[in-house]
mmCIF file of C-alpha atoms in Angstrom:
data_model
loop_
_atom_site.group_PDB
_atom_site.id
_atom_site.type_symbol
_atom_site.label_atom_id
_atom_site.label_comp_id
_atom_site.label_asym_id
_atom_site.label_seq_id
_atom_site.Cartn_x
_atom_site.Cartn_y
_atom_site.Cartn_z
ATOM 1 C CA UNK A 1 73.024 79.102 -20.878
ATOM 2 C CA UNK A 2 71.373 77.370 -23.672
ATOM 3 C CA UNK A 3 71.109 73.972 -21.881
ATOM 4 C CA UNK A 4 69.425 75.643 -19.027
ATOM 5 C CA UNK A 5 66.740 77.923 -21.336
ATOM 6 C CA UNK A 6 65.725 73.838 -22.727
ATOM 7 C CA UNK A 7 66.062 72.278 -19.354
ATOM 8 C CA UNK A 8 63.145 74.798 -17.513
ATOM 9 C CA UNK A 9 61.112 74.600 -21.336
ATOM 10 C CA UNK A 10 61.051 70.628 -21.203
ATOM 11 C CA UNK A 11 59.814 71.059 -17.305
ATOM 12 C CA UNK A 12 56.824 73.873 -18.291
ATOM 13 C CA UNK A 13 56.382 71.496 -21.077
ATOM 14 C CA UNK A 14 56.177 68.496 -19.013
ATOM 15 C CA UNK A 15 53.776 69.991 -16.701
ATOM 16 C CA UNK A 16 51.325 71.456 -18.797
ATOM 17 C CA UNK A 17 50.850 67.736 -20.323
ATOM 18 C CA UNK A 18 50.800 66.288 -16.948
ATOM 19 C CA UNK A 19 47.747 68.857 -15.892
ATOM 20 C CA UNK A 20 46.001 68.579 -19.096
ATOM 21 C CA UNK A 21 46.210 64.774 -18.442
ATOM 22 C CA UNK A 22 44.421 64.997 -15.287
ATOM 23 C CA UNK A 23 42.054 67.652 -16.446
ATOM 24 C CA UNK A 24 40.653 65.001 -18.869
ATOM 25 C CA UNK A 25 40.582 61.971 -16.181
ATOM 26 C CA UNK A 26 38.765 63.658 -13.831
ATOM 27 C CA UNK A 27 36.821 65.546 -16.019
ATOM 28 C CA UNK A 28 33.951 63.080 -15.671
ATOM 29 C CA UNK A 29 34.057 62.581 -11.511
ATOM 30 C CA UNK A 30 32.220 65.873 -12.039
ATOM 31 C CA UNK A 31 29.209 65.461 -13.869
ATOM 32 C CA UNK A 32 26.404 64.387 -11.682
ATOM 33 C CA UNK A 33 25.241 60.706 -12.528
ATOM 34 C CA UNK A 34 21.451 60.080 -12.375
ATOM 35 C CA UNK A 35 20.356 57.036 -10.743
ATOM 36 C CA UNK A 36 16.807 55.578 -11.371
ATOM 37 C CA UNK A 37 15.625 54.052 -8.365
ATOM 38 C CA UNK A 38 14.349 50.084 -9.323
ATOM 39 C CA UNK A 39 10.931 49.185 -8.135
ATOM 40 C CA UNK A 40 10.280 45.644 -8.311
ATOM 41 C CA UNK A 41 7.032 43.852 -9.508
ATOM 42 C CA UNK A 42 5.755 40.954 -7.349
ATOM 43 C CA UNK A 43 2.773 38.580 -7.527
ATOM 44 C CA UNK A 44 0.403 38.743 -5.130
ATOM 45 C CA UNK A 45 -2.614 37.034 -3.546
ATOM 46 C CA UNK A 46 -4.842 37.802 -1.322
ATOM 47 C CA UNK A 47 -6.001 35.792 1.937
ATOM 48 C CA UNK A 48 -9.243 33.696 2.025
ATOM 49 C CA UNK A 49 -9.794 31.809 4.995
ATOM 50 C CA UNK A 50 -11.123 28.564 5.029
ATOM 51 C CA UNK A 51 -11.250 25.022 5.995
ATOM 52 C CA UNK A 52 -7.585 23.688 4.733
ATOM 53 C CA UNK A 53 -7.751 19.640 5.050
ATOM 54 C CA UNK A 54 -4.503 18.327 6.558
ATOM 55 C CA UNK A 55 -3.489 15.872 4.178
ATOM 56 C CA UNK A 56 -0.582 13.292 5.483
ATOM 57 C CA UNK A 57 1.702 11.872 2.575
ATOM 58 C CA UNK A 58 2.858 8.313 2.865
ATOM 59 C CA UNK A 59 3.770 5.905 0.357
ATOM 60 C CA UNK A 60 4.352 2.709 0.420
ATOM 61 C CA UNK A 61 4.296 -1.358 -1.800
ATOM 62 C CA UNK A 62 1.541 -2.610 -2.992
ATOM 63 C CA UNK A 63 1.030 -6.164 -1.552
ATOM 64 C CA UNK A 64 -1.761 -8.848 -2.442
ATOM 65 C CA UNK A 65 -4.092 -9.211 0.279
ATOM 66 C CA UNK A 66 -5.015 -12.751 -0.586
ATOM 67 C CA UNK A 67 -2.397 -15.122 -0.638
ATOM 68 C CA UNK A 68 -1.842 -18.689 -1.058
ATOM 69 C CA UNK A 69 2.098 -20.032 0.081
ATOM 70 C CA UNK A 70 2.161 -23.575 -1.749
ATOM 71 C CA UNK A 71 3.560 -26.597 0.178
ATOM 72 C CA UNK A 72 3.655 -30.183 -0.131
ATOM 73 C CA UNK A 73 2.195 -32.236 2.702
ATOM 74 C CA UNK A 74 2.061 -35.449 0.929
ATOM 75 C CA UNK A 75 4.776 -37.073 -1.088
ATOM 76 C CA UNK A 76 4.387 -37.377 -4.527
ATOM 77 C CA UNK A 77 5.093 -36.689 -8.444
ATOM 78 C CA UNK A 78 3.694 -34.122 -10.405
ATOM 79 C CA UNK A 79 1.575 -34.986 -12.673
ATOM 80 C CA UNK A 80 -1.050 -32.188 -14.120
ATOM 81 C CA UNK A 81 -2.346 -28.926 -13.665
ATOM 82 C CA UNK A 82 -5.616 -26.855 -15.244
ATOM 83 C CA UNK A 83 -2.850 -24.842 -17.233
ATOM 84 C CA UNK A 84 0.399 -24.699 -17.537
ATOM 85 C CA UNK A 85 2.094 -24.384 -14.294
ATOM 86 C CA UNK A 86 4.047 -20.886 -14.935
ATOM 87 C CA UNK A 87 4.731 -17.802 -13.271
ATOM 88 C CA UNK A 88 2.307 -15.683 -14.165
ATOM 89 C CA UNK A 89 -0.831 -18.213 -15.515
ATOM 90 C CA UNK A 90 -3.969 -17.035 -14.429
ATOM 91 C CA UNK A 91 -6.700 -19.857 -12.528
ATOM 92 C CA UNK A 92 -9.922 -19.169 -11.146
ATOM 93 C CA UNK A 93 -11.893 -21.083 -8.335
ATOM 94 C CA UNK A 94 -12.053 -24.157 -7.958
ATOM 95 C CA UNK A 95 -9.438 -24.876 -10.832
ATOM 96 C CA UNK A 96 -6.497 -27.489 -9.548
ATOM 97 C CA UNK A 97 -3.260 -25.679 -9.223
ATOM 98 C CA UNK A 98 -0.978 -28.786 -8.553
ATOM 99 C CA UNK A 99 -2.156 -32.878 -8.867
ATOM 100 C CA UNK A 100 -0.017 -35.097 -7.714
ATOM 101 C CA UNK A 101 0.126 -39.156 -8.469
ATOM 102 C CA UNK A 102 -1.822 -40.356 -5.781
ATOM 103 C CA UNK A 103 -2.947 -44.062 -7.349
ATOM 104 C CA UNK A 104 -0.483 -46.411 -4.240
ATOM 105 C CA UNK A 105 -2.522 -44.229 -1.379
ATOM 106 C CA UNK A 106 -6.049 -44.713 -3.101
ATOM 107 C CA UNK A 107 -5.426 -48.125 -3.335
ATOM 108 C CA UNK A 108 -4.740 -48.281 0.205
ATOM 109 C CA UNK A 109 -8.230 -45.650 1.297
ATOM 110 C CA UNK A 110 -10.063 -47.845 -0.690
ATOM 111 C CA UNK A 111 -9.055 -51.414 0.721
ATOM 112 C CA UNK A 112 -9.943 -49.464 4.124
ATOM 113 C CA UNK A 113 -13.095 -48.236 2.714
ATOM 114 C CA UNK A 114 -13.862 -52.330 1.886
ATOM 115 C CA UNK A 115 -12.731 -53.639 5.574
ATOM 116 C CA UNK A 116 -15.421 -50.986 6.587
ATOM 117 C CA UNK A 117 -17.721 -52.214 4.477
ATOM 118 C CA UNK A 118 -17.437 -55.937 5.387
ATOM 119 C CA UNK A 119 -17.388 -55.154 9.485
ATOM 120 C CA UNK A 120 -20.566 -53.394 9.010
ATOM 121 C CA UNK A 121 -21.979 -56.536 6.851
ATOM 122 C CA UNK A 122 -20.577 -58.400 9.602
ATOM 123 C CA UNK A 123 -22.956 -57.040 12.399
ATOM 124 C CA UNK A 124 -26.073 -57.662 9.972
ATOM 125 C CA UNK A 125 -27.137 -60.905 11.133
ATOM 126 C CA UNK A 126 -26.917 -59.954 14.916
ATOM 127 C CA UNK A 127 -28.376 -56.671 14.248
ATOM 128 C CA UNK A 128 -31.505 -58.928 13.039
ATOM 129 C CA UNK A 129 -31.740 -61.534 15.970
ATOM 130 C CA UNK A 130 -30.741 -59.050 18.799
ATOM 131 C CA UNK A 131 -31.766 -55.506 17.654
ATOM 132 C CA UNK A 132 -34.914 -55.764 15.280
ATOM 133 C CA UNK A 133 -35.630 -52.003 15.800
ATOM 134 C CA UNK A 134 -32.219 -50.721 14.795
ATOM 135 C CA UNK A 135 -31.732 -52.974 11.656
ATOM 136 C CA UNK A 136 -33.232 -51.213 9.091
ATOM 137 C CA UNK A 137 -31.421 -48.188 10.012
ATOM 138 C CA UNK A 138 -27.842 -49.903 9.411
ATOM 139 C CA UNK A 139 -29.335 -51.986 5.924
ATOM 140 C CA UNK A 140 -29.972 -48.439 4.414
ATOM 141 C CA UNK A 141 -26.798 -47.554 5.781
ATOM 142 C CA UNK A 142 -25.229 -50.251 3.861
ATOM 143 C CA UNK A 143 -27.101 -50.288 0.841
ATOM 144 C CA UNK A 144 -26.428 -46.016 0.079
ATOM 145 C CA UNK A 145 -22.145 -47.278 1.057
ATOM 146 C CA UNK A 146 -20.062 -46.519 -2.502
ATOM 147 C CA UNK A 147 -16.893 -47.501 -2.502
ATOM 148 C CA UNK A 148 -15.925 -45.235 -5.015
ATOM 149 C CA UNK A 149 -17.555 -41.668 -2.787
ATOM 150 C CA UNK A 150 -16.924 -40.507 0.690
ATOM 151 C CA UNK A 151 -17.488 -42.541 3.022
ATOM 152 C CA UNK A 152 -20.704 -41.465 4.378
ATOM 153 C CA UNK A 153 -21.490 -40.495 8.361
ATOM 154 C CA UNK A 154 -22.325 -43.573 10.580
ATOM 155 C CA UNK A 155 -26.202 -44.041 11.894
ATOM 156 C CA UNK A 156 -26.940 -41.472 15.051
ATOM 157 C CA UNK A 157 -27.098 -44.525 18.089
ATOM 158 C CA UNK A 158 -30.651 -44.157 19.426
ATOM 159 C CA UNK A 159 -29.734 -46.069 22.901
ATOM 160 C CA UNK A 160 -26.440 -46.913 25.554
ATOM 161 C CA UNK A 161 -26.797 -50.706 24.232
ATOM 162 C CA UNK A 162 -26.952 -49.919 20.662
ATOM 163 C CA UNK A 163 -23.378 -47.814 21.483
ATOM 164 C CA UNK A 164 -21.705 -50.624 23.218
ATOM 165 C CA UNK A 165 -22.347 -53.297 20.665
ATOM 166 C CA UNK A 166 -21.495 -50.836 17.304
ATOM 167 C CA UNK A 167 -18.314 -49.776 19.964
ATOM 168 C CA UNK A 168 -17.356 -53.084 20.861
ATOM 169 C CA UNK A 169 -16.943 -54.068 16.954
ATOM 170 C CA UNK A 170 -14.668 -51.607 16.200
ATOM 171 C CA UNK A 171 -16.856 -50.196 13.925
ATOM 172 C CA UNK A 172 -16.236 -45.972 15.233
ATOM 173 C CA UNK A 173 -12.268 -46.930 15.100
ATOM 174 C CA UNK A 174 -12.533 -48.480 11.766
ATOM 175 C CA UNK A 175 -14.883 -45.814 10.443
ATOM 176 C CA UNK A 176 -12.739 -42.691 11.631
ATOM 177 C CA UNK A 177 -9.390 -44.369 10.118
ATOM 178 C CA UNK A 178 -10.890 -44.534 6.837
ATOM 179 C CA UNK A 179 -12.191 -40.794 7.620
ATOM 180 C CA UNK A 180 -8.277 -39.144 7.864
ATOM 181 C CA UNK A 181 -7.270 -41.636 4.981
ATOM 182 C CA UNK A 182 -9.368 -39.741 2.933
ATOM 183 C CA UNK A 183 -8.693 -36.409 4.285
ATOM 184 C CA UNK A 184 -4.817 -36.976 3.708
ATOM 185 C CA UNK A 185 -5.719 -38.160 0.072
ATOM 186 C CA UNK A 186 -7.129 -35.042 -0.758
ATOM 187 C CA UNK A 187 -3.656 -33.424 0.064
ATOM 188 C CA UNK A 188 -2.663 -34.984 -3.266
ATOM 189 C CA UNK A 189 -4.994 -32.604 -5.051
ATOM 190 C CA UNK A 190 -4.256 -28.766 -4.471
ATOM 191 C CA UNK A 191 -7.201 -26.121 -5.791
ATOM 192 C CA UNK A 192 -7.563 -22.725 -5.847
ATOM 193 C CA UNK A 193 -9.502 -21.098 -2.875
ATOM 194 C CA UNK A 194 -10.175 -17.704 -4.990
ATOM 195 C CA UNK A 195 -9.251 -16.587 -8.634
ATOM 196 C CA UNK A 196 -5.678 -15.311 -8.965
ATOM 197 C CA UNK A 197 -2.302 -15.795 -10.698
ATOM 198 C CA UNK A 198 0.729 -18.025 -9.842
ATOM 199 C CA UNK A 199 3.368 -15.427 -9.188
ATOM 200 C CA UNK A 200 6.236 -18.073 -8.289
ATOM 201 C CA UNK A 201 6.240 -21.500 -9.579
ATOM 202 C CA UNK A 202 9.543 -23.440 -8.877
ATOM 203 C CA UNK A 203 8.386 -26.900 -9.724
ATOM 204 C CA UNK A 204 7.605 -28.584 -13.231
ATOM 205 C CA UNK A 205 5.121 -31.720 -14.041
ATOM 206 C CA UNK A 206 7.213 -34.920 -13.287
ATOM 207 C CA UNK A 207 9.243 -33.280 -10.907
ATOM 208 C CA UNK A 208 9.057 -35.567 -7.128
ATOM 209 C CA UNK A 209 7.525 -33.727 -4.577
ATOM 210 C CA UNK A 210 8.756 -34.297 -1.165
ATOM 211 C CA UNK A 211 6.720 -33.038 2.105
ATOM 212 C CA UNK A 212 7.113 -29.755 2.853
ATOM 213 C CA UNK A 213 8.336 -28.651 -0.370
ATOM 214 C CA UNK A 214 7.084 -25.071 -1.596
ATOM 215 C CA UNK A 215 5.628 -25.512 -4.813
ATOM 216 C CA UNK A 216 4.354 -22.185 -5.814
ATOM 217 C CA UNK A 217 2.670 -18.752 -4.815
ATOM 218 C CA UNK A 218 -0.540 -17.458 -5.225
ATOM 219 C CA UNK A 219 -2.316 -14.455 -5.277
ATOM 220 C CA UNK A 220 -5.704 -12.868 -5.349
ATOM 221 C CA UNK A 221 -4.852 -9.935 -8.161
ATOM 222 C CA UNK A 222 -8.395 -8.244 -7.095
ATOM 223 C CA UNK A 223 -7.722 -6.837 -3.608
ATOM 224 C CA UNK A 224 -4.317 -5.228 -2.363
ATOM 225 C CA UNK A 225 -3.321 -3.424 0.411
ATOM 226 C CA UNK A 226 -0.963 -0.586 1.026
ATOM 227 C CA UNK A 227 1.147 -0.653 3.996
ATOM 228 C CA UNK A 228 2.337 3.325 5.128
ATOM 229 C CA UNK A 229 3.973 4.823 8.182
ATOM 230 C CA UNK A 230 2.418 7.940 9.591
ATOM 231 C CA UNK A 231 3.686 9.871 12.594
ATOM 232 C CA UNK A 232 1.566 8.970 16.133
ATOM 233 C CA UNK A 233 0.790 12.213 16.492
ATOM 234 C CA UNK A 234 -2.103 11.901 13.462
ATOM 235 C CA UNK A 235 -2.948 8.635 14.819
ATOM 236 C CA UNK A 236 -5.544 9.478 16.538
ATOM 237 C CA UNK A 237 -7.379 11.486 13.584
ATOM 238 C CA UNK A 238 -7.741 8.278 11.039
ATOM 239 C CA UNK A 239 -11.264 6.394 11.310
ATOM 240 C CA UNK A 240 -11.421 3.017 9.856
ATOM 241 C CA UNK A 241 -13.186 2.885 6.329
ATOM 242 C CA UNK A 242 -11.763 6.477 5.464
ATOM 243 C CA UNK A 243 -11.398 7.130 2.080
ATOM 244 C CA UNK A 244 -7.569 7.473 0.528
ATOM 245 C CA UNK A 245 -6.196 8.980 -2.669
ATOM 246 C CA UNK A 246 -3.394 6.936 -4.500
ATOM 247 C CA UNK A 247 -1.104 7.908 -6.823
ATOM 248 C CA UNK A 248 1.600 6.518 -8.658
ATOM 249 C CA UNK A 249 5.293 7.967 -8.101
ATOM 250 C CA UNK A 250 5.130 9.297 -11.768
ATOM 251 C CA UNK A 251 1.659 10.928 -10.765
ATOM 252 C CA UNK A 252 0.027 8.849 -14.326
ATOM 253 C CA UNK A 253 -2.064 7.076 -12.428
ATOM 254 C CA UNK A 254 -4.519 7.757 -9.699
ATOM 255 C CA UNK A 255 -6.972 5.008 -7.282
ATOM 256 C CA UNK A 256 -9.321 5.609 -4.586
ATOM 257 C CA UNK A 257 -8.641 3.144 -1.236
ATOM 258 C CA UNK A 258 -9.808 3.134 1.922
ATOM 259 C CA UNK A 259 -8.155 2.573 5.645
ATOM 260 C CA UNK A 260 -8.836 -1.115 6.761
ATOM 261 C CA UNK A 261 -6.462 -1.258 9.749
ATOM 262 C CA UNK A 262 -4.898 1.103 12.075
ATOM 263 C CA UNK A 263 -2.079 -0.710 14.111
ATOM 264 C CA UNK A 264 -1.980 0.075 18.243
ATOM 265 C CA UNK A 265 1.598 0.230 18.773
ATOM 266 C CA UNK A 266 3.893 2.629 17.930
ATOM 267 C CA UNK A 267 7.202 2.036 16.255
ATOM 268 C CA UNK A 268 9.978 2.379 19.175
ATOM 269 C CA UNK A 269 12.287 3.614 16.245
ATOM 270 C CA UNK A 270 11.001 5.357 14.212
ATOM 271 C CA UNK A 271 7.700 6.670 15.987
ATOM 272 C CA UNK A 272 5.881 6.173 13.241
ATOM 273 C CA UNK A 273 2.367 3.594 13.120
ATOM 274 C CA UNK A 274 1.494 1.141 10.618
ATOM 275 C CA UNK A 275 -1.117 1.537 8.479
ATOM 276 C CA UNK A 276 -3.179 -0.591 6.148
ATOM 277 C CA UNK A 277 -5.024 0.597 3.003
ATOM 278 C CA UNK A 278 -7.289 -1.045 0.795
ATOM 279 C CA UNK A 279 -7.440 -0.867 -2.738
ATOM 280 C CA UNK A 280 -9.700 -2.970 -5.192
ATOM 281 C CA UNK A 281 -11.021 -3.066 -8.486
ATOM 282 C CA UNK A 282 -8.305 -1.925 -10.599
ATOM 283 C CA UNK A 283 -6.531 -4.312 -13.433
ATOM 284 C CA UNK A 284 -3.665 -1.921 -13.206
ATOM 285 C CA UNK A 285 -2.115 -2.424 -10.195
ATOM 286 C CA UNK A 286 0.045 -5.496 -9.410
ATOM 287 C CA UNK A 287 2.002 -6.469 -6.519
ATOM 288 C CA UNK A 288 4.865 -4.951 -5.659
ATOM 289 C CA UNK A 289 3.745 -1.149 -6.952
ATOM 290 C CA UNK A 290 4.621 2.030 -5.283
ATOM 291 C CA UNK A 291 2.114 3.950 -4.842
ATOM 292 C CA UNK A 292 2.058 7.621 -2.767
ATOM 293 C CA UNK A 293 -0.812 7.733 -0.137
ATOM 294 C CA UNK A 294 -2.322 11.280 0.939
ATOM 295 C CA UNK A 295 -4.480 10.569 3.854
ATOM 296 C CA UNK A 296 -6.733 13.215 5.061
ATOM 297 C CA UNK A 297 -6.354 13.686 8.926
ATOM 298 C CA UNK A 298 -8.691 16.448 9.718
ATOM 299 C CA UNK A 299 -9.668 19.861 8.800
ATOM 300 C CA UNK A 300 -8.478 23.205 9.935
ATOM 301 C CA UNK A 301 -10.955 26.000 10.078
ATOM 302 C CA UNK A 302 -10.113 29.901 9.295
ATOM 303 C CA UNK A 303 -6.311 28.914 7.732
ATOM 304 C CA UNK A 304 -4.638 29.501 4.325
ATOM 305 C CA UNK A 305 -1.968 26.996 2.803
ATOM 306 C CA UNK A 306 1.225 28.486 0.990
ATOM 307 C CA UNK A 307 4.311 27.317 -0.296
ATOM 308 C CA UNK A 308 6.966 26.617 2.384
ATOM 309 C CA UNK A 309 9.557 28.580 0.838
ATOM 310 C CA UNK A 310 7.400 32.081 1.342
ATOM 311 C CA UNK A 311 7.436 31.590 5.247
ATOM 312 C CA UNK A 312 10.373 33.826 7.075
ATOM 313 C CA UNK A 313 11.974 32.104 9.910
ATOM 314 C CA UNK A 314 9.209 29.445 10.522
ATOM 315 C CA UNK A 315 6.574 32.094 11.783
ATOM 316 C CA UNK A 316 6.509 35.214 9.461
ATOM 317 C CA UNK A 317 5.532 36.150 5.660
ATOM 318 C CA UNK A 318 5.556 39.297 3.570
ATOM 319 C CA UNK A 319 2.601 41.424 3.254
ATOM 320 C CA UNK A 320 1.827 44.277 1.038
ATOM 321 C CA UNK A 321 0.688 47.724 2.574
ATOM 322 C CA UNK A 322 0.495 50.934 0.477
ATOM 323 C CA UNK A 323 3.139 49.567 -1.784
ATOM 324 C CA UNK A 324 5.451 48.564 0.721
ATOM 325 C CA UNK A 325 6.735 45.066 2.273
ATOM 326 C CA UNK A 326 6.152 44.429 5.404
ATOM 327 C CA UNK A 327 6.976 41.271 7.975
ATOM 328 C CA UNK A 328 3.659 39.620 10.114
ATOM 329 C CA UNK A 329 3.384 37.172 12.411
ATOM 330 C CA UNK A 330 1.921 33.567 11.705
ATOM 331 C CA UNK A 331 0.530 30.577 13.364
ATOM 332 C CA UNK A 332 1.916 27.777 11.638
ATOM 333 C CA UNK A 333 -0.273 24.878 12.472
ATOM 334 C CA UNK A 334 0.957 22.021 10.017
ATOM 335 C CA UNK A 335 3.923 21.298 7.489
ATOM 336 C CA UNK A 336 3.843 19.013 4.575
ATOM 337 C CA UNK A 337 6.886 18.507 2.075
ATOM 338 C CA UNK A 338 5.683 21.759 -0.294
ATOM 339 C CA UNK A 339 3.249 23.065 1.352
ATOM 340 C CA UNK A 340 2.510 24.867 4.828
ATOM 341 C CA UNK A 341 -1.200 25.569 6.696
ATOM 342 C CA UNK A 342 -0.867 29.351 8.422
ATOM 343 C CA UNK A 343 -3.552 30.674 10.833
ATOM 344 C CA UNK A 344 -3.730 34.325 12.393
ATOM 345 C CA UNK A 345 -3.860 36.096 8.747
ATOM 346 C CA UNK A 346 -7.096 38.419 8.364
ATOM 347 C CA UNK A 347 -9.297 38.413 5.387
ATOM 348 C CA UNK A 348 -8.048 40.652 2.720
ATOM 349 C CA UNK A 349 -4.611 40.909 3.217
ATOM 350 C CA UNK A 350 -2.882 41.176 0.406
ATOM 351 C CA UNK A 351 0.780 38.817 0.587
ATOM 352 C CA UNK A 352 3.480 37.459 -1.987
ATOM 353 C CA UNK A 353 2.639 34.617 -4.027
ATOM 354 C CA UNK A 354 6.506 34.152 -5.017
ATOM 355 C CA UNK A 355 9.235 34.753 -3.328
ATOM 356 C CA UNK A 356 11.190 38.061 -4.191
ATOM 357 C CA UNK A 357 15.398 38.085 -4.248
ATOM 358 C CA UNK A 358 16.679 40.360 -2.035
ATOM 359 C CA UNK A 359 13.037 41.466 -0.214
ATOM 360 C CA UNK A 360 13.138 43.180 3.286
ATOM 361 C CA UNK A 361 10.338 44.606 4.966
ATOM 362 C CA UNK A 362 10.367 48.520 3.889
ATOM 363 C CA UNK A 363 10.924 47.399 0.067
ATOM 364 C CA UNK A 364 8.664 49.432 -2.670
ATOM 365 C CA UNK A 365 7.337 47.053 -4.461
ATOM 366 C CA UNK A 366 4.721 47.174 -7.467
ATOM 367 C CA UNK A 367 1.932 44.506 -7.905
ATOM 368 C CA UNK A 368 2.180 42.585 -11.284
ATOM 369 C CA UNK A 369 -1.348 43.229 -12.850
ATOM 370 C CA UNK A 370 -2.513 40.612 -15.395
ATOM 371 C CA UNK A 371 -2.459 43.069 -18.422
ATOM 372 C CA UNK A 372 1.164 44.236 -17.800
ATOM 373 C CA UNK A 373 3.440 43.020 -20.377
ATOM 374 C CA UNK A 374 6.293 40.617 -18.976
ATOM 375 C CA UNK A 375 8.690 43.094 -20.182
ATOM 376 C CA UNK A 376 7.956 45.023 -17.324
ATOM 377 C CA UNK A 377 8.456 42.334 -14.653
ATOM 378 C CA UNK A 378 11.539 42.632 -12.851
#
């Protein structure tokens, strides 16, 4: 009897703890939880049509526009320069790049420049007995003939007998050989056609140049030229002398060039079409510089541009109308890398500036005002 009285007052025990228990765990399920409804703050701007320029990015390397390729069309050592003959040295017109020893083949122009001179001494005495009128032409010839100049232009014949008898002594043959004698020993001596810099230089003074050798590179550092590929579809909309802004890839640096060249086919791969830009006037730039191109193809009246990442689906962004978001239709008309140019949005409208986490059109939403504190922003 006494092992049943304990048995039901461990149960009633038992079960009073086990109510209590869940008394207290759900005790809280029934207080009513107050939930404070989040109203984000967004930046805003509001729409201003205009004239948006379509501005084309390229980029491209800079490349010298003037260039000289050195070769070697005599054959010859090297023996002096106007400086030293290094990558890099600097020359300006009219200085000699590369001299070569050309003392055996002036030996041999001038002993043709003599047998010149003596077959034109040689006609004297006839020209005296048989031509009278023509003989003081050929002694002033003779007496204004140096040796150590060019050979100077033969007397204009002033009749058909006067040609046959200056022909017939082999004076025109003898007179044009020693002509390309001396044009081939000017090859010996290689100048400078513009002010530049040597930016290769593989040979050294005393070193045996051989014909058709490349001695060197140079380049006019004053004018360069920026090659770009732009889509065909904006081909159309570049003139020729249309000014460019440059900038370098770190954005330090900015020059002002101008379209020189428009090429008239399009790339088969790529679709793209070659461009040339000018740029001059600036010590900065040297060959071989990348350099990004923004070319202005043409304006676009009544449009806006905004960041790409605001526009929904290609054709929509958010507006704001009595404090709620809502979705409108665009006319996207041109898309850059950042940025996008959007027609069909009236004046006034009022749409996000930065995109919102989470937005959908129906959101509240509360416009960040310039003397709110950024505690407030959400």
């Amino acid at each position: 009897m006494l092992k049943a009285v304990r048995l039901i007052l461990g149960l009633v025990i038992l079960g009073v703890a086990i109510a209590i228990g869940y008394s207290i765990a759900n005790r809280d399920k029934d207080i009513p939880v107050k939930v404070d409804k989040v109203v984000k703050t967004v930046f805003v701007e509001e729409v201003k049509n205009d004239t948006v320029p379509i501005v084309i990015p390229a980029n491209g390397n800079l490349v010298a526009k003037n260039r000289l390729e050195l070769y070697a069309e005599v054959q010859g050592i090297f023996r002096s320069s106007a400086h030293d003959f290094k990558v890099g040295q600097s020359y300006t017109r009219g200085e000699t790049l590369l001299n070569l020893d050309s003392s055996e083949y002036y030996a041999s122009v001038q002993a043709a420049k003599s047998e010149l001179y003596n077959l034109v001494t040689s006609i004297m005495p006839d020209l005296r007995l048989d031509y009278p009128e023509i003989f003081q032409k050929w002694q002033t010839y003779l007496n204004g003939f140096d040796i150590n100049k060019s050979t100077p232009q033969l007397p204009e014949t002033d009749s058909q007998k006067e040609r046959y008898f200056i022909t017939g002594r082999g004076l025109y043959s003898s007179y044009y050989n020693v002509k390309n004698l001396e044009q081939r020993l000017g090859k010996y001596r290689i100048t400078a056609p513009f002010s530049g810099i040597l930016t290769e230089a593989p040979v050294n003074k005393g070193t045996l140049v051989r014909p058709g050798q490349k001695l060197g590179e140079f380049i006019d550092t004053s004018v360069y030229e920026l090659e770009v590929a732009i889509g065909k579809k904006f081909s159309d909309l570049l003139t020729i002398g249309e000014k460019v802004a440059l900038t370098t890839v770190d954005g330090t640096k900015e020059y002002t060039g101008k379209v020189v060249r428009v090429n008239g086919r399009v790339d088969q791969t790529t679709q793209t079409i070659k461009v040339f830009i000018e740029i001059a006037g600036a010590d900065s730039l040297k060959e071989g510089m990348f350099l990004q191109a923004n070319l202005e193809a043409k304006d676009e009246p009544d449009a806006i541009s905004i960041p790409r990442q605001l526009l929904v689906d290609n054709s929509q962004i958010y507006v704001i109308r009595d404090g709620l978001l809502d979705l409108i239709d665009v006319n996207p008309v041109y898309f850059s890398d950042k940025e996008v140019i959007i027609k069909g949005v009236p004046d006034g409208t009022q749409y996000l500036s930065k995109s919102v986490p989470g937005a959908y059109a129906g959101m509240r939403v509360k416009i960040y005002e310039e003397n709110q504190t950024t505690g407030n922003t959400e």
